[in-house]
Amino acid sequence: MKVQERSGGASHRGSGSAQGVGERLPSSGRERKPALAALAVLLILVGALGATVLVLRAGERIEVVRISADVPAGKSVSDDTMTPVLVADDPAVHYVRWEQREALKALQAKNSLVKGTVAIGEMFSEGKGLPDGKAYVGLSLKDGQYPSGLKAGDHVAAYRVSADATKPAGNGAAEANTLLVRDAKVNDVFVGDGKTIGSGNLPVTVMVSANEIAPLTQAAAAGQVSLVLIPSASG
């Protein structure tokens, strides 16, 4: 009987021990830590992806017109003076899109456009693009009446000169070497028919104020206009 009691007691203790082990297993947190770490990494990746999408949307690129050569005021752009460029889309800026370039060629520049400028709608108009109070005057100049290398966009001063500086120039109405225009912008310089700048008569178109038209054209008709290159004025 004693042997049975000990055996039964051992069996009872073994059963209790097994139950104790079974009760301790769910209390362990080691199995939950990898899952939490994986979830944290997933949340970080989702946040980074969302931020990347926002940045990409904010930086959407569109193809627009860039001026590839200087365009004088009042002139139109051409295939030779346009090139495509990608910029970040901004609804607040009225870019001229590359697919609109044919329509752009029918407009004129309001002011001189510098090479490298990105074209926007406000730079062009359907008129001649002349600022208020300005006009174009055509000149035909001989050697010595214009500086070498004269080109569209240059700023010049126009003087009335005569062959004999000691005599009045033009019906005695004005003295020789009189300043006619302090600052005229060269709109166009025609080089063709074998003529180059520095030789032969040179047709030049300049933009002047309205009150300067009469004295300048009078001197030009007498062949007494001389241009002097001056530093470019702002605007």
Coordinates of C-alpha atoms in Angstrom, one line a residue:
M1 CA 0.0 0.0 0.0
K2 CA 2.8 2.4 0.7
V3 CA 4.3 1.7 -2.7
Q4 CA 1.0 2.6 -4.3
E5 CA 0.7 5.8 -2.3
R6 CA 4.1 6.9 -3.3
S7 CA 3.3 6.0 -6.9
G8 CA 0.1 7.9 -6.8
G9 CA 1.7 10.9 -5.2
A10 CA 4.4 11.0 -7.8
S11 CA 1.8 10.8 -10.5
H12 CA -0.1 13.7 -8.9
R13 CA 3.0 15.8 -8.7
G14 CA 3.9 15.0 -12.3
S15 CA 0.4 16.1 -13.4
G16 CA 0.8 19.3 -11.5
S17 CA 4.1 20.0 -13.0
A18 CA 2.8 19.5 -16.5
Q19 CA -0.1 21.9 -15.8
G20 CA 2.4 24.5 -14.5
V21 CA 4.4 24.3 -17.7
G22 CA 1.3 24.7 -19.8
E23 CA 0.2 27.7 -17.9
R24 CA 3.5 29.6 -18.3
L25 CA 3.8 29.4 -22.1
P26 CA 1.2 32.1 -23.0
S27 CA 2.7 34.6 -20.7
S28 CA 5.9 34.8 -22.7
G29 CA 6.2 38.0 -25.0
R30 CA 9.2 36.9 -27.0
E31 CA 7.0 35.7 -29.9
R32 CA 5.2 39.1 -30.2
K33 CA 8.3 41.3 -30.5
P34 CA 9.3 40.3 -34.1
A35 CA 5.7 40.9 -35.2
L36 CA 5.7 44.4 -33.7
A37 CA 9.0 45.2 -35.2
A38 CA 7.8 44.1 -38.7
L39 CA 4.6 46.2 -38.2
A40 CA 6.7 49.3 -37.3
V41 CA 8.9 48.8 -40.4
L42 CA 5.8 48.5 -42.6
L43 CA 4.3 51.7 -41.2
I44 CA 7.6 53.6 -41.8
L45 CA 7.7 52.3 -45.4
V46 CA 4.1 53.3 -46.0
G47 CA 4.8 56.8 -44.7
A48 CA 7.9 57.2 -46.9
L49 CA 6.0 56.0 -49.9
G50 CA 3.3 58.6 -49.3
A51 CA 5.8 61.4 -48.9
T52 CA 7.5 60.3 -52.2
V53 CA 4.2 60.4 -54.0
L54 CA 3.5 64.0 -52.8
V55 CA 6.9 65.2 -53.9
L56 CA 6.5 63.6 -57.3
R57 CA 3.1 65.2 -57.8
A58 CA 4.5 68.6 -56.7
G59 CA 7.3 68.3 -59.2
E60 CA 5.4 67.2 -62.3
R61 CA 7.3 68.3 -65.4
I62 CA 5.9 69.9 -68.5
E63 CA 7.6 70.7 -71.8
V64 CA 7.6 74.5 -72.6
V65 CA 9.2 77.0 -75.0
R66 CA 12.6 78.5 -74.2
I67 CA 14.1 81.3 -76.2
S68 CA 17.3 80.0 -77.9
A69 CA 18.4 83.3 -79.4
D70 CA 17.8 87.0 -78.7
V71 CA 14.4 88.3 -80.1
P72 CA 14.1 92.1 -80.5
A73 CA 11.0 93.9 -79.3
G74 CA 8.2 93.7 -81.9
K75 CA 9.6 90.6 -83.6
S76 CA 8.1 87.1 -83.6
V77 CA 9.9 84.0 -82.6
S78 CA 10.7 81.3 -85.2
D79 CA 11.8 77.7 -85.2
D80 CA 15.4 78.9 -85.0
T81 CA 14.8 80.9 -81.8
M82 CA 12.8 78.3 -79.9
T83 CA 13.8 75.1 -78.1
P84 CA 11.9 72.8 -75.7
V85 CA 12.8 72.6 -72.0
L86 CA 11.2 70.7 -69.0
V87 CA 10.0 72.8 -66.0
A88 CA 8.0 72.1 -62.9
D89 CA 4.3 72.7 -63.6
D90 CA 2.9 75.7 -61.8
P91 CA -0.6 76.9 -62.5
A92 CA 0.3 80.4 -61.4
V93 CA 2.8 80.7 -64.3
H94 CA 1.4 81.0 -67.8
Y95 CA 4.1 79.0 -69.5
V96 CA 3.9 78.7 -73.3
R97 CA 3.8 74.9 -73.8
W98 CA 5.9 73.3 -76.6
E99 CA 2.7 72.2 -78.4
Q100 CA 1.6 75.8 -78.6
R101 CA 4.8 77.0 -80.5
E102 CA 3.0 77.3 -83.9
A103 CA 0.5 79.8 -82.4
L104 CA 3.3 81.6 -80.7
K105 CA 4.9 82.4 -84.0
A106 CA 1.9 84.6 -84.9
L107 CA 2.6 86.9 -81.9
Q108 CA 5.2 89.6 -81.3
A109 CA 7.5 90.2 -78.4
K110 CA 6.4 93.1 -76.2
N111 CA 10.0 93.7 -75.2
S112 CA 13.4 92.3 -76.2
L113 CA 13.7 88.6 -75.2
V114 CA 17.1 87.4 -74.1
K115 CA 18.5 84.0 -75.0
G116 CA 17.7 81.4 -72.3
T117 CA 14.4 83.0 -71.2
V118 CA 11.5 80.7 -70.6
A119 CA 8.6 82.0 -72.6
I120 CA 5.4 83.0 -70.7
G121 CA 2.2 84.4 -72.2
E122 CA 2.6 87.9 -70.8
M123 CA 5.7 88.4 -73.0
F124 CA 3.7 88.5 -76.2
S125 CA 0.9 90.3 -77.9
E126 CA -1.1 90.3 -81.1
G127 CA 0.1 93.9 -81.9
K128 CA 3.5 95.1 -82.9
G129 CA 4.7 94.8 -79.4
L130 CA 5.8 98.5 -79.2
P131 CA 5.8 100.2 -75.8
D132 CA 3.5 103.2 -75.6
G133 CA 5.1 106.3 -77.1
K134 CA 7.6 104.4 -79.2
A135 CA 8.0 104.0 -82.9
Y136 CA 10.4 102.3 -85.4
V137 CA 12.5 104.4 -87.8
G138 CA 14.4 102.9 -90.7
L139 CA 18.0 104.1 -91.5
S140 CA 20.3 103.3 -94.4
L141 CA 23.9 103.9 -93.1
K142 CA 27.2 104.1 -94.9
D143 CA 30.6 102.9 -93.8
G144 CA 31.7 105.0 -90.8
Q145 CA 28.1 105.8 -89.8
Y146 CA 27.6 102.8 -87.6
P147 CA 29.8 100.7 -85.2
S148 CA 31.3 97.4 -86.4
G149 CA 29.3 94.4 -85.1
L150 CA 26.0 96.3 -84.7
K151 CA 23.2 93.9 -84.0
A152 CA 19.6 93.7 -82.9
G153 CA 19.1 94.6 -79.2
D154 CA 22.0 97.0 -79.1
H155 CA 21.5 100.5 -77.7
V156 CA 22.8 103.4 -79.7
A157 CA 22.9 107.2 -79.7
A158 CA 22.1 108.9 -82.9
Y159 CA 23.9 112.1 -84.0
R160 CA 23.4 114.4 -86.9
V161 CA 26.7 115.0 -88.7
S162 CA 27.9 116.6 -91.9
A163 CA 30.9 116.3 -94.1
D164 CA 32.1 119.7 -92.9
A165 CA 31.6 120.0 -89.2
T166 CA 32.2 123.8 -89.4
K167 CA 29.1 124.3 -91.5
P168 CA 25.4 123.9 -90.5
A169 CA 24.0 120.4 -91.3
G170 CA 20.8 120.4 -93.4
N171 CA 19.4 123.7 -94.6
G172 CA 21.0 125.5 -91.7
A173 CA 18.3 124.1 -89.3
A174 CA 20.7 122.3 -87.0
E175 CA 24.4 122.5 -86.1
A176 CA 26.8 119.7 -87.1
N177 CA 27.3 116.8 -84.7
T178 CA 24.0 117.4 -82.9
L179 CA 22.6 114.7 -80.6
L180 CA 19.3 113.5 -82.1
V181 CA 18.5 110.5 -80.0
R182 CA 20.2 109.8 -76.7
D183 CA 19.1 106.1 -76.4
A184 CA 17.6 104.2 -79.4
K185 CA 17.2 100.4 -79.4
V186 CA 18.3 98.6 -82.5
N187 CA 15.4 96.4 -83.6
D188 CA 16.8 94.9 -86.8
V189 CA 20.0 94.9 -88.8
F190 CA 19.6 93.6 -92.3
V191 CA 22.6 91.7 -93.7
G192 CA 22.0 90.2 -97.1
D193 CA 22.9 90.3 -100.8
G194 CA 26.5 89.7 -100.0
K195 CA 26.8 92.7 -97.7
T196 CA 28.2 92.2 -94.2
I197 CA 28.4 94.5 -91.3
G198 CA 31.4 96.8 -91.8
S199 CA 31.0 97.3 -95.6
G200 CA 28.4 98.9 -97.8
N201 CA 25.1 100.5 -96.9
L202 CA 23.5 98.9 -94.0
P203 CA 19.7 99.1 -93.4
V204 CA 19.0 99.4 -89.7
T205 CA 15.7 99.8 -87.8
V206 CA 15.7 101.5 -84.5
M207 CA 13.1 102.1 -81.8
V208 CA 12.8 105.7 -80.7
S209 CA 10.4 108.0 -78.8
A210 CA 7.6 109.5 -80.9
N211 CA 9.1 113.0 -80.5
E212 CA 12.4 111.9 -82.0
I213 CA 10.9 110.6 -85.2
A214 CA 10.9 113.9 -87.2
P215 CA 14.5 115.1 -86.5
L216 CA 15.9 111.6 -87.0
T217 CA 14.1 110.9 -90.3
Q218 CA 15.1 114.4 -91.6
A219 CA 18.7 113.7 -90.9
A220 CA 18.4 110.1 -92.3
A221 CA 17.0 111.5 -95.6
A222 CA 20.1 113.7 -95.9
G223 CA 22.4 110.9 -95.1
Q224 CA 23.6 112.7 -92.0
V225 CA 22.9 110.1 -89.3
S226 CA 25.7 108.4 -87.3
L227 CA 25.1 105.8 -84.6
V228 CA 27.3 105.3 -81.6
L229 CA 27.1 102.2 -79.5
I230 CA 26.2 102.9 -75.8
P231 CA 25.9 100.6 -72.8
S232 CA 22.5 98.7 -72.7
A233 CA 19.8 100.6 -70.8
S234 CA 17.6 98.7 -68.3
G235 CA 14.2 97.8 -69.6

